[in-house]
Coordinates of C-alpha atoms and ligand atoms in Angstrom, one line a residue:
M266 CA -0.1 0.1 -0.2
A267 CA 1.4 3.4 -1.1
Y268 CA 0.4 6.5 1.2
F269 CA -0.2 10.2 -0.1
A270 CA -0.4 13.3 2.1
G271 CA -2.9 15.9 1.0
I272 CA -3.9 19.5 2.4
D273 CA -6.1 21.8 1.6
L274 CA -4.8 25.6 2.2
G275 CA -7.5 27.5 2.9
G276 CA -7.8 31.6 3.8
T277 CA -7.9 30.8 7.5
F278 CA -7.0 26.7 7.9
I279 CA -4.3 24.4 6.5
K280 CA -6.6 21.3 6.5
C281 CA -4.0 18.2 5.8
G282 CA -4.4 14.6 5.9
I283 CA -2.1 11.0 5.2
V284 CA -4.4 8.9 2.8
D285 CA -4.2 5.5 1.5
E286 CA -4.7 4.2 -2.1
T287 CA -8.3 3.3 -1.7
G288 CA -8.6 6.9 -0.2
T289 CA -9.2 6.2 3.1
V290 CA -8.2 9.1 6.0
L291 CA -5.8 7.7 8.0
V292 CA -5.5 10.7 9.8
K293 CA -5.8 14.4 9.7
D294 CA -5.4 17.7 11.5
K295 CA -5.9 21.6 10.5
I296 CA -4.3 24.4 12.1
P297 CA -4.8 28.4 11.6
T298 CA -3.3 28.9 8.7
G299 CA -2.9 32.7 9.8
S300 CA -2.9 34.0 6.1
T301 CA -1.2 38.1 6.7
R302 CA 2.2 36.0 7.5
P303 CA 4.9 35.7 5.0
Y304 CA 4.4 32.8 2.8
A305 CA 7.4 30.8 3.6
E306 CA 6.4 30.3 7.6
I307 CA 3.2 29.3 6.3
A308 CA 4.8 26.8 4.3
E309 CA 6.7 25.4 6.9
D310 CA 4.4 25.9 9.1
M311 CA 2.2 22.7 6.3
G312 CA 5.8 20.9 6.1
K313 CA 6.0 20.1 9.8
L314 CA 2.1 19.2 10.2
V315 CA 2.8 16.7 7.0
L316 CA 6.2 15.3 9.2
D317 CA 3.6 15.1 12.2
L318 CA 0.7 13.5 11.2
I319 CA 3.3 10.5 8.8
V320 CA 4.1 9.9 12.8
R321 CA 1.0 10.0 14.0
A322 CA 0.0 7.4 11.3
G323 CA 2.7 5.2 12.5
L324 CA 4.2 5.7 9.1
D325 CA 8.0 5.9 8.1
R326 CA 8.3 9.4 5.8
A327 CA 9.7 6.8 2.7
Q328 CA 6.0 5.1 2.7
I329 CA 4.7 8.0 1.7
K330 CA 5.4 8.5 -2.1
A331 CA 4.3 12.3 -2.3
V332 CA 2.6 16.0 -0.9
G333 CA -0.5 17.4 -2.9
I334 CA -1.7 20.8 -2.2
G335 CA -5.3 22.3 -3.0
S336 CA -4.3 25.7 -3.1
P337 CA -7.0 28.7 -3.5
G338 CA -5.7 31.1 -6.2
T339 CA -3.9 30.5 -9.9
I340 CA -1.7 27.8 -9.8
D341 CA 1.1 27.3 -12.0
S342 CA 1.2 23.4 -11.1
Q343 CA 4.0 22.6 -13.3
E344 CA 6.3 24.8 -11.0
G345 CA 4.0 24.1 -8.0
V346 CA 3.9 28.6 -7.9
I347 CA 0.7 30.0 -6.8
V348 CA 0.3 32.6 -9.7
Y349 CA -2.1 34.6 -8.1
N350 CA -3.8 34.1 -5.3
N351 CA -6.5 37.6 -3.9
N352 CA -7.5 35.9 -0.4
L353 CA -3.4 35.8 1.0
H354 CA -2.4 38.8 -1.4
W355 CA 0.4 36.4 -3.0
R356 CA 2.0 37.0 -6.8
N357 CA 4.8 34.2 -8.2
V358 CA 4.7 32.8 -4.3
P359 CA 7.0 29.2 -5.0
L360 CA 4.8 26.8 -2.4
G361 CA 5.8 23.9 -3.8
P362 CA 9.1 24.0 -3.4
A363 CA 9.5 25.6 -0.4
V364 CA 7.1 23.1 1.3
Q365 CA 9.0 20.3 -0.4
A366 CA 12.7 21.7 1.3
I367 CA 10.9 21.4 4.7
V368 CA 9.1 17.3 3.1
G369 CA 11.5 16.3 1.3
L370 CA 9.2 14.5 -0.7
P371 CA 7.8 15.2 -3.8
V372 CA 5.5 18.0 -3.9
F373 CA 2.7 18.7 -6.4
V374 CA 0.0 22.2 -6.4
T375 CA -3.0 22.3 -8.0
N376 CA -6.0 24.4 -7.3
D377 CA -8.1 23.7 -4.4
A378 CA -11.8 23.6 -6.6
N379 CA -10.0 21.4 -8.9
A380 CA -8.5 19.4 -5.9
A381 CA -12.0 18.6 -4.0
A382 CA -13.3 17.7 -7.9
L383 CA -10.5 14.9 -8.2
G384 CA -12.0 13.9 -4.6
E385 CA -15.4 13.2 -5.1
N386 CA -14.7 12.0 -8.5
F387 CA -11.4 9.4 -6.3
A388 CA -13.5 8.4 -3.0
G389 CA -16.9 10.3 -2.6
A390 CA -20.0 10.9 -4.4
A391 CA -18.7 10.2 -8.2
K392 CA -17.0 7.1 -7.2
A393 CA -18.4 5.2 -9.6
Y394 CA -18.2 7.3 -12.1
D395 CA -15.1 8.0 -14.8
A396 CA -16.0 11.7 -15.7
S397 CA -17.6 14.0 -13.7
I398 CA -17.9 17.8 -12.7
L399 CA -18.0 19.1 -9.0
V400 CA -20.0 22.4 -9.0
T401 CA -19.4 24.2 -5.6
L402 CA -22.4 26.9 -5.0
G403 CA -20.6 29.2 -1.9
T404 CA -19.6 33.0 -2.2
G405 CA -18.5 32.1 -5.7
V406 CA -19.3 29.1 -7.8
G407 CA -16.5 26.9 -8.3
G408 CA -15.6 23.7 -9.3
G409 CA -13.4 21.2 -11.1
I410 CA -13.6 18.7 -13.9
V411 CA -12.8 15.0 -14.3
I412 CA -12.1 13.3 -17.3
D413 CA -11.4 9.8 -17.3
R414 CA -10.8 9.8 -13.6
A415 CA -8.2 13.2 -14.1
L416 CA -8.2 16.6 -13.9
F417 CA -8.6 18.8 -16.4
E418 CA -7.0 22.0 -16.0
G419 CA -6.8 23.5 -19.0
N420 CA -4.0 25.3 -20.6
R421 CA -1.1 26.3 -17.5
S422 CA -3.8 25.1 -15.4
A423 CA -5.7 28.3 -15.9
G424 CA -9.5 26.6 -17.7
A425 CA -11.9 24.9 -15.8
E426 CA -13.8 28.1 -14.4
I427 CA -16.9 27.1 -14.2
G428 CA -18.7 29.8 -12.6
H429 CA -17.3 32.6 -15.3
T430 CA -19.0 31.0 -18.3
V431 CA -22.0 33.4 -19.2
I432 CA -26.0 32.5 -18.9
R433 CA -26.8 35.7 -19.8
M434 CA -25.6 38.2 -21.6
G435 CA -25.5 41.9 -20.4
G436 CA -26.3 40.5 -17.3
E437 CA -25.6 41.1 -13.8
K438 CA -22.0 42.2 -13.0
C439 CA -19.4 39.3 -11.7
T440 CA -16.3 39.9 -9.5
C441 CA -14.5 39.1 -12.7
G442 CA -15.6 42.1 -14.4
R443 CA -17.3 40.5 -17.0
Q444 CA -21.3 40.4 -16.8
G445 CA -23.9 37.8 -16.6
C446 CA -21.6 34.9 -14.9
F447 CA -22.9 32.0 -13.9
E448 CA -21.9 32.7 -10.6
A449 CA -23.8 35.9 -11.0
Y450 CA -26.6 33.7 -10.6
A451 CA -25.7 30.5 -9.2
S452 CA -23.6 31.3 -6.0
A453 CA -25.1 31.1 -2.9
T454 CA -24.4 35.0 -2.9
A455 CA -26.4 35.3 -5.5
L456 CA -29.1 33.3 -4.0
I457 CA -28.8 36.0 -1.2
R458 CA -28.8 38.6 -3.4
Q459 CA -32.1 37.4 -5.2
T460 CA -33.8 36.9 -1.9
K461 CA -33.7 40.4 -0.4
R462 CA -34.7 41.7 -4.2
A463 CA -37.8 39.8 -3.5
M464 CA -37.9 40.8 0.3
E465 CA -38.1 44.0 -0.8
K466 CA -41.1 44.0 -3.7
N467 CA -43.0 42.3 -1.2
R468 CA -43.4 43.7 2.4
D469 CA -45.8 40.8 3.2
S470 CA -44.0 37.9 2.1
L471 CA -43.3 35.0 4.9
L472 CA -39.5 36.0 3.3
W473 CA -40.1 38.6 6.2
E474 CA -41.4 36.2 9.4
V475 CA -38.3 33.4 8.6
S476 CA -35.5 36.5 7.9
P477 CA -36.7 40.0 10.0
T478 CA -34.2 42.2 8.4
L479 CA -32.4 42.1 4.9
E480 CA -29.0 41.5 6.9
A481 CA -30.1 38.3 8.7
V482 CA -30.7 36.4 5.0
D483 CA -29.0 33.8 4.0
G484 CA -28.5 31.3 1.9
K485 CA -31.5 28.9 3.5
T486 CA -34.2 32.1 3.8
A487 CA -35.8 31.0 0.9
F488 CA -36.1 27.6 0.7
A489 CA -37.5 27.6 4.4
A490 CA -40.2 30.1 3.5
A491 CA -40.7 28.2 0.4
S492 CA -41.3 25.2 2.3
R493 CA -43.7 27.4 3.9
G494 CA -46.0 27.6 1.1
D495 CA -45.0 31.4 0.3
R496 CA -45.3 32.1 -3.1
I497 CA -43.1 34.9 -3.2
A498 CA -39.9 32.4 -2.0
Q499 CA -41.3 29.6 -4.2
K500 CA -40.7 32.3 -7.0
V501 CA -37.4 33.0 -5.8
V502 CA -36.3 29.0 -5.2
E503 CA -37.7 27.9 -8.8
R504 CA -36.1 31.3 -10.6
Y505 CA -32.6 30.1 -8.9
I506 CA -32.8 26.7 -9.7
D507 CA -33.7 28.2 -13.6
Y508 CA -30.3 29.4 -13.2
L509 CA -29.1 26.8 -12.1
A510 CA -29.8 24.4 -14.6
E511 CA -28.9 26.4 -17.0
G512 CA -25.3 26.4 -16.2
L513 CA -25.0 22.6 -15.3
A514 CA -26.9 21.8 -19.0
N515 CA -23.7 23.9 -20.3
M516 CA -21.2 22.1 -18.6
A517 CA -22.7 19.0 -19.3
N518 CA -23.4 19.7 -23.0
I519 CA -19.4 20.5 -23.4
F520 CA -18.3 17.6 -21.3
R521 CA -21.0 15.2 -21.6
P522 CA -19.6 13.8 -17.4
Q523 CA -21.7 10.6 -16.3
A524 CA -22.7 12.7 -13.1
I525 CA -22.7 16.3 -11.8
V526 CA -21.7 16.6 -8.3
L527 CA -23.2 19.3 -6.6
G528 CA -21.1 21.4 -4.0
G529 CA -21.5 23.9 -0.8
G530 CA -24.0 25.1 2.2
V531 CA -26.6 25.4 -0.8
C532 CA -26.8 21.6 -1.2
A533 CA -27.6 21.1 2.6
E534 CA -31.2 21.7 1.2
G535 CA -31.1 18.5 -0.3
E536 CA -34.0 16.8 -2.7
A537 CA -35.5 19.7 -1.9
L538 CA -33.0 21.6 -4.2
L539 CA -31.8 18.6 -6.3
A540 CA -35.4 16.9 -7.6
P541 CA -36.9 20.0 -9.2
L542 CA -33.2 20.8 -10.6
R543 CA -32.6 17.7 -11.9
K544 CA -35.7 17.9 -13.9
R545 CA -35.2 21.2 -15.0
M546 CA -31.4 20.2 -16.4
D547 CA -32.3 17.2 -17.7
R548 CA -34.9 19.2 -20.0
L549 CA -32.2 21.3 -21.4
L550 CA -29.6 19.0 -22.4
Y551 CA -28.5 18.1 -25.7
G552 CA -30.2 14.7 -27.3
G553 CA -32.6 14.4 -24.3
T554 CA -31.6 12.0 -21.5
D555 CA -31.8 8.4 -23.2
Y556 CA -28.1 7.9 -24.3
A557 CA -26.0 9.2 -21.8
P558 CA -27.8 10.5 -18.9
V559 CA -26.4 12.7 -16.5
A560 CA -26.6 11.7 -12.8
L561 CA -27.1 14.9 -10.4
I562 CA -25.7 13.9 -7.2
A563 CA -24.8 15.7 -3.9
A564 CA -21.0 15.9 -2.5
R565 CA -20.2 13.3 0.1
L566 CA -17.0 14.1 1.3
G567 CA -17.4 17.4 2.7
N568 CA -14.6 19.4 4.2
D569 CA -12.4 16.0 3.1
A570 CA -12.8 16.4 -0.7
G571 CA -9.4 19.3 -1.1
L572 CA -7.1 17.3 1.2
V573 CA -8.0 13.4 -0.3
G574 CA -8.2 15.1 -3.8
A575 CA -4.9 16.7 -3.2
A576 CA -3.5 13.3 -2.6
R577 CA -4.9 11.9 -5.2
Y578 CA -3.7 14.6 -7.4
A579 CA -0.2 13.7 -6.4
W580 CA -0.6 9.9 -7.0
Q581 CA -1.4 10.3 -10.8
K582 CA 1.5 13.1 -10.4
T583 CA 4.0 10.7 -9.5
E584 CA 1.7 7.6 -11.4
P585 CA 0.2 8.6 -14.3
N586 CA -1.6 5.4 -14.3
A587 CA -2.7 5.1 -10.7
Ligands
ZN148 ZN1 -17.0 35.7 -13.7

């Protein structure tokens, strides 16, 4: 059995785990990122955490084949360099080589959303499928594309930006500078904005009972009021599902994966979201659903997806046929 270390680098926490060939996490832990510190200190903490976890797993460093890192931002995965990271204010940070110098093992870096997509494909909701796409609905819309069990990263790992495909030309302004992006309609942030707008227009809606102030609106507000029969809330939810379906159908029509895995907080709604979304998306799939159906399922690995996927990434980089 070979073992790998997987690291999920976030703005708040560094999560790390030792993962075996079956995708099982032997041990894991997290430490604060301390994101305002120089990158060298963060890299040192990451390396030390890996070495510590190897010992806690009862393993020897020689049994660990490689280390994978999922990092936010634009990643030059060839060089292990974070080209640009908005949250950590990093530019051209050689994170991979810095961690490698501490752990003395090969280190490979990919984007955190890509890592999560690979994790769900390797050991999570899409385990049964060779081709799957993860779409995470959070502050933004992130995700990754797995084809033939491997990540599709695009030229210089700059692709697979699922959230920044337009579903409405000239539409809502997106954080990326474009207008009408999938993210500007389907993220949790977008759902919150849509909910607030409906509340401002409808003072007698039950939405005001669920959330007495606009500030208190979250991704659950519209679903909660809709389930209590409020017509305004139901319209918000239906519209949101329409937007989601458009974006997902675009992904499905290009890549035709066997499954689309939905992640992020909004997915806590479960079948209240998935069942109508499935119906709506299926109607938009090119050629219908008889020949090559696309399963729509909820993510399963939760917070472990990133580190499991990062470990899998390291495995595939050291053994291309793994
Ligand atoms: Zn955008």
